[in-house]
Amino acid sequence: MERLASFSSDPFDKPPCRGCSSYLTEPYVKCAECGPPPFLLCLQCFTRGFEYKKHQSDHTYEIMTSDFPVLDPNWTAQEEMSLLEAVMDCGFGNWQDVANQMCTKSKEECEKHYMKHFINNPLFASTLLNLKQAEEAQQHETAIPFHSADDPPRPAFDSLLSRDMAGYMPARADFVEEFDNYAEWDLRDIDFVEDDSDILHALKIAVVDIYHSRLKERQRRKKIIRDHGLINLRKFQILERRYPKEVQDLYETMRRFARILGPVEHDKFIESHALEFELRREIKRLQEYRAAGITNFCSARTYDHLKKSRDEERLKRTMLSEVLQYIQDSSACQQWLSRQGTCPILGMPTASRRSAPPLNLTGLPGTEKLNEKEKELCQMVRLVPGAYLEYKAALVNECNKQGGLRLAQARALIKIDVNKTRKIYDFLIREGYITKA
């Protein structure tokens, strides 16, 4: 007798018992001498010695079951098959859903077993993957280091960070709304039938080909975003700001060519230009020292300190000379002070314009929903009640999600004047509508 794997975990996928025509459940018996098709019997018919046509009760037989270990003594073959099917249905990484579908193993057991026997098992290692790793190990290190993008964060759905990432779902490597998101709509009414004419069949094939090209473009764009680390936009912007202003302008100009060069080549190109800029600036500084007759770095530090002092004195003399030019004409002097914003002699700010009068809320929609303090705030910042209520609801909801709210988050959430945002933010904290993070 041998113990063999079953046809499938679903009893409805197996042929019925030849004796009683019932659905087979493991274990069951297969005649080793009859067939094809296989002659299968349930245990009840086998114990009764069921015989049919050429099949005799003394034929050799095999017991069909999957209740035996394959890779792990604590995992049966049936559980191995169920694990693979659950991972295929729920997706890699969703171990809680995989465990719920299996019903016999916990989340930790499913993850540990799958990673040990199907991911890190050297018997299943791909030859192509080994060749690729060997090729990468042979590559020589370049003068400019390059670090690939880290795994993107996994924020809560509909949070501020999730909106900054354009709804990217790291566990699925998909966006909530993909590029050309409604491309599938063109295929929903297409049905290939036998009585289609040649022209109609060719037209349907052409529509499918167009859909495939749109899918390729969607994947190409996602690959560019993923390879260049553009998903975490805030981190990308922080890395970009570490360059000098001139290199940032070049970075902005060359960004459109990043899809052609690839991530490594593009970063090497930008880094090389940043290095060239630093070298040119250093060479210019050394040339200035040489022209001034400086031959050592100790004298160079003294020269830089004196040069900075001279520049500050020159700026003060320039401002004073401008004041003396306009001092005889009061209107011209007032215009010059307005352009400067502060008085250079007294150091006091000058009023360049009159402040706007408070906003009249009479008859404006939403005024009846405000209390007296909120009405006073809307009048002071000149904000209509409807807009204030909308901004208030957005800030309160975000505060409830995050457990607190910072001023920078409030400014990113409502795109209005930063001074108005600060006043609204302080008012809501003072009145207890939101809390500071």
Coordinates of C-alpha atoms in Angstrom, one line a residue:
M1 CA 0.0 0.0 0.0
E2 CA 1.1 3.5 -0.7
R3 CA 0.0 6.8 0.7
L4 CA -0.5 9.4 -2.2
A5 CA -1.7 12.9 -2.4
S6 CA -5.3 13.5 -3.3
F7 CA -6.6 15.2 -6.5
S8 CA -7.6 18.3 -4.7
S9 CA -8.7 19.6 -1.3
D10 CA -12.3 20.1 -2.6
P11 CA -14.3 16.9 -2.5
F12 CA -16.5 18.1 -5.3
D13 CA -13.4 18.1 -7.6
K14 CA -12.9 14.3 -7.2
P15 CA -14.8 11.6 -9.1
P16 CA -17.6 10.0 -7.0
C17 CA -17.3 6.6 -5.4
R18 CA -18.1 3.8 -7.8
G19 CA -20.0 1.9 -5.2
C20 CA -22.4 4.4 -3.6
S21 CA -21.8 7.4 -5.9
S22 CA -21.1 9.6 -2.9
Y23 CA -18.5 12.4 -2.8
L24 CA -15.1 11.0 -1.7
T25 CA -13.4 12.3 1.5
E26 CA -10.0 11.3 2.6
P27 CA -8.8 8.7 3.1
Y28 CA -10.3 6.7 0.2
V29 CA -9.1 3.7 -1.9
K30 CA -7.9 3.5 -5.5
C31 CA -7.6 0.2 -7.4
A32 CA -4.1 -0.3 -8.7
E33 CA -5.2 -2.7 -11.5
C34 CA -8.3 -1.0 -12.9
G35 CA -8.3 2.0 -15.1
P36 CA -8.1 4.4 -16.6
P37 CA -10.3 6.1 -15.6
P38 CA -9.3 5.5 -11.9
F39 CA -11.5 3.2 -10.0
L40 CA -12.2 4.9 -6.6
L41 CA -14.0 3.6 -3.6
C42 CA -15.0 5.1 -0.3
L43 CA -13.9 3.1 2.9
Q44 CA -17.4 1.8 3.4
C45 CA -17.7 0.2 0.0
F46 CA -14.1 -1.1 0.2
T47 CA -14.8 -2.9 3.5
R48 CA -17.9 -4.5 2.0
G49 CA -15.8 -5.9 -0.8
F50 CA -17.6 -4.1 -3.6
E51 CA -17.0 -5.6 -7.1
Y52 CA -18.0 -4.1 -10.4
K53 CA -17.3 -5.6 -13.9
K54 CA -13.6 -6.2 -14.1
H55 CA -12.9 -5.0 -10.6
Q56 CA -12.5 -7.7 -8.0
S57 CA -12.2 -7.4 -4.2
D58 CA -8.8 -9.1 -4.2
H59 CA -7.1 -6.5 -6.5
T60 CA -4.1 -4.5 -5.2
Y61 CA -5.0 -1.1 -4.0
E62 CA -3.7 2.3 -2.9
I63 CA -4.9 4.4 0.0
M64 CA -5.3 8.0 -1.2
T65 CA -4.6 10.6 1.5
S66 CA -2.7 13.8 2.1
D67 CA -2.5 13.3 5.9
F68 CA 1.3 12.9 5.9
P69 CA 4.2 15.4 6.3
V70 CA 6.2 16.7 3.3
L71 CA 8.5 19.6 4.4
D72 CA 7.7 19.8 8.2
P73 CA 6.6 17.0 10.6
N74 CA 3.9 19.3 12.0
W75 CA 2.5 20.2 8.6
T76 CA 0.5 17.7 6.5
A77 CA 0.5 17.7 2.7
Q78 CA -3.1 19.0 2.8
E79 CA -2.1 21.9 5.0
E80 CA 0.9 22.7 2.6
M81 CA -1.6 22.9 -0.3
S82 CA -4.0 25.0 1.7
L83 CA -1.2 27.4 2.6
L84 CA -0.2 27.9 -1.0
E85 CA -3.8 28.4 -2.1
A86 CA -4.4 30.9 0.7
V87 CA -1.2 32.9 -0.1
M88 CA -2.4 32.9 -3.8
D89 CA -5.9 34.2 -2.8
C90 CA -4.9 36.7 -0.1
G91 CA -1.6 37.9 -1.3
F92 CA 1.9 37.5 0.1
G93 CA 2.3 39.3 3.5
N94 CA -1.4 39.2 4.5
W95 CA -0.7 36.5 7.0
Q96 CA -3.7 37.1 9.2
D97 CA -6.1 36.6 6.2
V98 CA -4.1 33.5 5.2
A99 CA -4.4 32.1 8.8
N100 CA -8.2 32.8 8.8
Q101 CA -8.6 30.9 5.5
M102 CA -6.6 27.9 6.6
C103 CA -8.3 27.7 10.1
T104 CA -5.7 25.2 11.4
K105 CA -2.6 27.4 11.8
S106 CA -1.9 30.8 13.4
K107 CA -0.6 33.9 11.7
E108 CA 2.9 33.4 13.1
E109 CA 3.0 29.7 12.1
C110 CA 1.9 30.5 8.5
E111 CA 4.5 33.2 8.1
K112 CA 7.4 31.3 9.6
H113 CA 6.6 28.1 7.6
Y114 CA 6.2 29.9 4.3
M115 CA 9.4 32.0 4.7
K116 CA 11.4 28.9 5.8
H117 CA 10.3 26.4 3.3
F118 CA 9.2 28.4 0.2
I119 CA 11.3 31.6 0.3
N120 CA 14.6 30.9 2.1
N121 CA 14.8 27.2 1.2
P122 CA 17.9 26.7 -0.9
L123 CA 16.3 23.9 -2.8
F124 CA 13.8 26.3 -4.3
A125 CA 16.4 29.0 -5.1
S126 CA 16.2 30.2 -8.7
T127 CA 19.3 29.7 -10.9
L128 CA 18.6 33.0 -12.6
L129 CA 18.5 34.8 -9.2
N130 CA 21.8 33.3 -8.2
L131 CA 23.4 34.4 -11.5
K132 CA 22.0 37.9 -11.0
Q133 CA 23.4 38.1 -7.5
A134 CA 26.8 36.9 -8.7
E135 CA 26.8 39.5 -11.4
E136 CA 26.0 42.3 -9.0
A137 CA 28.7 41.1 -6.6
Q138 CA 31.3 41.3 -9.4
Q139 CA 30.5 45.0 -10.1
H140 CA 33.1 47.4 -8.8
E141 CA 32.2 50.2 -6.4
T142 CA 32.0 53.6 -8.0
A143 CA 33.4 56.8 -6.7
I144 CA 29.9 58.1 -6.1
P145 CA 27.9 56.0 -3.6
F146 CA 24.3 55.3 -4.5
H147 CA 21.7 53.9 -2.0
S148 CA 18.4 52.5 -3.3
A149 CA 15.1 53.8 -2.0
D150 CA 13.9 52.4 1.3
D151 CA 10.6 50.7 1.7
P152 CA 7.9 53.4 1.7
P153 CA 6.0 54.0 5.0
R154 CA 2.6 52.4 5.5
P155 CA 0.3 55.2 6.7
A156 CA -3.3 54.8 7.7
F157 CA -5.8 55.1 4.9
D158 CA -7.0 58.7 4.1
S159 CA -4.4 60.2 6.4
L160 CA -2.3 63.2 5.4
L161 CA 0.8 61.1 4.6
S162 CA -1.4 58.7 2.6
R163 CA -2.6 61.6 0.5
D164 CA 1.0 62.8 0.0
M165 CA 1.8 59.4 -1.3
A166 CA -1.1 59.6 -3.8
G167 CA -2.9 56.7 -2.2
Y168 CA 0.0 54.2 -2.6
M169 CA -0.6 50.8 -1.0
P170 CA 2.8 49.3 -0.2
A171 CA 1.5 45.8 0.6
R172 CA 0.0 45.5 -2.9
A173 CA 2.4 47.9 -4.8
D174 CA -0.7 49.6 -6.3
F175 CA -2.3 53.0 -6.1
V176 CA -5.9 53.6 -5.0
E177 CA -6.4 55.3 -8.4
E178 CA -4.1 54.0 -11.1
F179 CA -2.9 55.8 -14.2
D180 CA -5.6 55.6 -16.9
N181 CA -7.8 54.2 -14.1
Y182 CA -10.8 53.4 -16.4
A183 CA -8.9 51.6 -19.1
E184 CA -10.8 48.4 -18.3
W185 CA -14.2 50.0 -19.1
D186 CA -13.5 49.6 -22.9
L187 CA -13.4 45.8 -22.4
R188 CA -16.5 45.3 -20.2
D189 CA -18.9 44.8 -23.1
I190 CA -16.6 42.8 -25.4
D191 CA -17.6 39.2 -25.8
F192 CA -16.0 36.8 -28.3
V193 CA -18.7 34.5 -29.9
E194 CA -18.4 32.0 -32.7
D195 CA -20.7 33.8 -35.1
D196 CA -18.6 37.0 -35.2
S197 CA -17.6 38.2 -38.6
D198 CA -13.9 38.5 -39.5
I199 CA -14.0 42.3 -39.3
L200 CA -15.8 42.3 -36.0
H201 CA -13.4 39.7 -34.6
A202 CA -10.4 41.7 -35.8
L203 CA -11.9 44.9 -34.2
K204 CA -12.2 43.2 -30.9
I205 CA -8.7 41.9 -31.1
A206 CA -7.5 45.5 -31.8
V207 CA -9.4 46.8 -28.8
V208 CA -7.7 44.2 -26.6
D209 CA -4.3 45.1 -28.0
I210 CA -4.9 48.8 -27.2
Y211 CA -5.9 47.8 -23.7
H212 CA -2.6 45.8 -23.3
S213 CA -0.6 48.9 -24.5
R214 CA -2.4 51.0 -21.9
L215 CA -1.5 48.5 -19.2
K216 CA 2.1 48.5 -20.3
E217 CA 2.2 52.3 -20.0
R218 CA 0.6 52.1 -16.5
Q219 CA 3.3 49.6 -15.4
R220 CA 6.1 51.7 -17.0
R221 CA 5.0 54.8 -15.0
K222 CA 4.7 52.8 -11.7
K223 CA 8.2 51.4 -12.3
I224 CA 9.6 54.9 -12.8
I225 CA 8.0 56.1 -9.6
R226 CA 9.2 53.1 -7.6
D227 CA 12.7 52.9 -9.0
H228 CA 13.4 56.6 -8.5
G229 CA 11.9 56.7 -4.9
L230 CA 9.2 59.2 -5.8
I231 CA 6.5 57.5 -3.7
N232 CA 7.7 59.1 -0.4
L233 CA 7.6 62.6 -1.8
R234 CA 8.6 64.4 1.4
K235 CA 11.8 62.4 1.8
F236 CA 12.5 63.0 -1.9
Q237 CA 12.1 66.7 -1.4
I238 CA 14.4 66.7 1.7
L239 CA 17.1 64.9 -0.3
E240 CA 16.7 67.4 -3.1
R241 CA 17.2 70.4 -0.8
R242 CA 20.6 69.2 0.3
Y243 CA 22.1 70.4 -2.9
P244 CA 23.1 74.1 -3.6
K245 CA 20.6 76.3 -5.3
E246 CA 22.4 76.0 -8.7
V247 CA 22.4 72.2 -8.5
Q248 CA 18.7 72.2 -7.5
D249 CA 17.9 74.2 -10.7
L250 CA 19.8 71.6 -12.7
Y251 CA 18.0 68.8 -10.8
E252 CA 14.6 70.3 -11.7
T253 CA 15.6 70.7 -15.4
M254 CA 17.0 67.2 -15.7
R255 CA 14.1 65.5 -13.9
R256 CA 12.2 65.0 -17.1
F257 CA 15.2 62.9 -18.5
A258 CA 15.2 60.6 -15.4
R259 CA 12.9 58.0 -17.1
I260 CA 15.5 57.7 -19.9
L261 CA 18.7 57.3 -17.8
G262 CA 17.4 55.1 -15.0
P263 CA 17.6 55.7 -11.3
V264 CA 21.3 54.9 -10.8
E265 CA 22.6 56.7 -13.9
H266 CA 20.4 59.8 -13.1
D267 CA 21.7 60.0 -9.5
K268 CA 25.2 59.6 -10.7
F269 CA 24.7 62.4 -13.2
I270 CA 23.4 64.8 -10.6
E271 CA 26.0 63.8 -8.0
S272 CA 28.8 64.4 -10.5
H273 CA 27.5 67.8 -11.4
A274 CA 27.2 68.7 -7.7
L275 CA 30.8 67.6 -7.2
E276 CA 31.8 69.7 -10.2
F277 CA 30.0 72.7 -8.8
E278 CA 31.8 72.3 -5.4
L279 CA 35.2 71.9 -7.2
R280 CA 34.6 75.0 -9.3
R281 CA 33.6 77.0 -6.2
E282 CA 36.7 75.8 -4.3
I283 CA 39.0 76.6 -7.3
K284 CA 37.5 80.1 -7.5
R285 CA 38.1 80.7 -3.8
L286 CA 41.7 79.5 -4.1
Q287 CA 42.2 81.8 -7.1
E288 CA 40.9 84.7 -5.0
Y289 CA 43.4 83.9 -2.3
R290 CA 46.2 83.7 -4.8
A291 CA 45.3 87.1 -6.3
A292 CA 45.3 88.6 -2.7
G293 CA 48.8 87.2 -2.1
I294 CA 47.7 84.6 0.4
T295 CA 49.8 81.4 0.6
N296 CA 48.5 79.5 3.7
F297 CA 45.1 78.6 5.1
C298 CA 45.7 80.5 8.4
S299 CA 46.0 83.8 6.5
A300 CA 43.0 82.7 4.4
R301 CA 40.8 82.5 7.5
T302 CA 41.9 85.9 8.6
Y303 CA 41.2 87.2 5.1
D304 CA 37.6 85.7 5.1
H305 CA 36.9 87.3 8.5
L306 CA 38.1 90.8 7.4
K307 CA 36.3 90.5 4.0
K308 CA 33.0 89.7 5.8
S309 CA 33.5 92.7 8.1
R310 CA 34.2 95.0 5.1
D311 CA 31.1 93.8 3.3
E312 CA 28.9 94.6 6.3
E313 CA 30.4 98.1 6.6
R314 CA 30.0 98.7 2.9
L315 CA 26.3 97.7 3.1
K316 CA 25.7 100.1 6.0
R317 CA 27.4 103.0 4.1
T318 CA 25.3 102.2 1.0
M319 CA 22.1 102.4 3.0
L320 CA 23.2 105.6 4.7
S321 CA 24.0 107.2 1.4
E322 CA 20.6 106.3 0.1
V323 CA 19.0 107.9 3.1
L324 CA 21.0 111.1 2.6
Q325 CA 19.8 111.3 -1.0
Y326 CA 16.2 111.3 0.0
I327 CA 16.4 113.1 3.4
Q328 CA 15.6 116.5 1.8
D329 CA 12.4 115.2 0.2
S330 CA 10.0 113.8 2.8
S331 CA 7.7 112.0 0.3
A332 CA 10.7 110.4 -1.4
C333 CA 12.1 109.4 1.9
Q334 CA 8.8 107.8 3.0
Q335 CA 8.7 105.8 -0.3
W336 CA 12.2 104.5 0.3
L337 CA 11.4 103.5 3.9
S338 CA 8.3 101.7 2.6
R339 CA 10.5 99.7 0.2
Q340 CA 12.8 98.8 3.0
G341 CA 10.1 97.7 5.4
T342 CA 12.0 99.1 8.5
C343 CA 13.7 102.3 9.3
P344 CA 17.5 101.8 9.2
I345 CA 18.2 104.5 11.7
L346 CA 15.6 103.9 14.3
G347 CA 15.2 100.2 13.6
M348 CA 11.4 100.4 13.9
P349 CA 9.0 98.9 11.4
T350 CA 7.2 101.2 9.1
A351 CA 3.6 100.9 8.1
S352 CA 3.5 100.3 4.4
R353 CA -0.3 100.0 4.1
R354 CA -3.4 100.3 6.2
S355 CA -4.9 97.2 7.7
A356 CA -8.2 96.0 6.1
P357 CA -11.4 96.6 8.0
P358 CA -13.2 93.7 9.7
L359 CA -15.4 91.5 7.5
N360 CA -19.1 92.2 7.7
L361 CA -20.9 88.8 8.3
T362 CA -24.4 90.1 7.8
G363 CA -26.3 87.8 5.5
L364 CA -23.4 85.4 4.7
P365 CA -24.3 81.7 4.7
G366 CA -23.3 79.8 7.8
T367 CA -23.2 82.8 10.1
E368 CA -26.0 81.3 12.2
K369 CA -23.8 78.2 12.9
L370 CA -21.0 80.3 14.6
N371 CA -20.8 81.3 18.2
E372 CA -19.7 84.8 19.2
K373 CA -16.0 84.0 19.4
E374 CA -16.0 82.3 16.0
K375 CA -17.8 85.3 14.5
E376 CA -15.1 87.6 15.9
L377 CA -12.4 85.3 14.5
C378 CA -14.0 85.3 11.0
Q379 CA -14.3 89.1 11.1
M380 CA -10.7 89.6 12.2
V381 CA -9.1 87.2 9.5
R382 CA -11.7 88.2 6.9
L383 CA -12.9 84.6 6.3
V384 CA -16.5 83.8 5.2
P385 CA -18.3 81.4 7.7
G386 CA -18.7 78.6 5.1
A387 CA -15.0 78.4 4.5
Y388 CA -14.2 78.6 8.2
L389 CA -16.6 75.7 9.0
E390 CA -15.0 73.6 6.2
Y391 CA -11.5 74.3 7.5
K392 CA -12.6 73.6 11.1
A393 CA -14.1 70.2 10.1
A394 CA -11.0 69.2 8.2
L395 CA -8.6 70.1 11.0
V396 CA -10.8 68.4 13.7
N397 CA -11.0 65.2 11.6
E398 CA -7.3 65.1 11.0
C399 CA -6.6 65.7 14.7
N400 CA -8.9 62.8 15.7
K401 CA -7.1 60.5 13.2
Q402 CA -3.6 61.5 14.3
G403 CA -4.3 62.0 18.0
G404 CA -2.9 65.6 17.7
L405 CA -2.1 68.2 15.1
R406 CA 0.9 70.4 14.4
L407 CA 0.9 73.8 12.7
A408 CA 2.8 72.5 9.7
Q409 CA 0.2 69.7 9.2
A410 CA -2.6 72.3 9.4
R411 CA -0.9 74.5 6.8
A412 CA -0.5 71.5 4.5
L413 CA -4.1 70.6 5.0
I414 CA -5.7 74.0 4.2
K415 CA -4.1 75.9 1.4
I416 CA -4.7 79.5 2.5
D417 CA -2.5 82.4 3.8
V418 CA -0.1 81.1 6.5
N419 CA -1.0 83.9 8.9
K420 CA -4.7 83.1 8.6
T421 CA -3.9 79.4 9.2
R422 CA -1.9 80.3 12.3
K423 CA -4.8 82.3 13.7
I424 CA -7.3 79.6 13.0
Y425 CA -5.0 76.9 14.5
D426 CA -4.4 78.9 17.7
F427 CA -8.1 79.6 18.1
L428 CA -9.1 76.0 17.7
I429 CA -6.5 74.9 20.3
R430 CA -7.4 77.7 22.7
E431 CA -11.1 76.7 22.5
G432 CA -10.4 73.0 22.9
Y433 CA -11.5 71.8 19.4
I434 CA -8.1 70.3 18.6
T435 CA -5.0 69.4 20.6
K436 CA -1.4 70.1 19.7
A437 CA 0.7 67.1 18.7

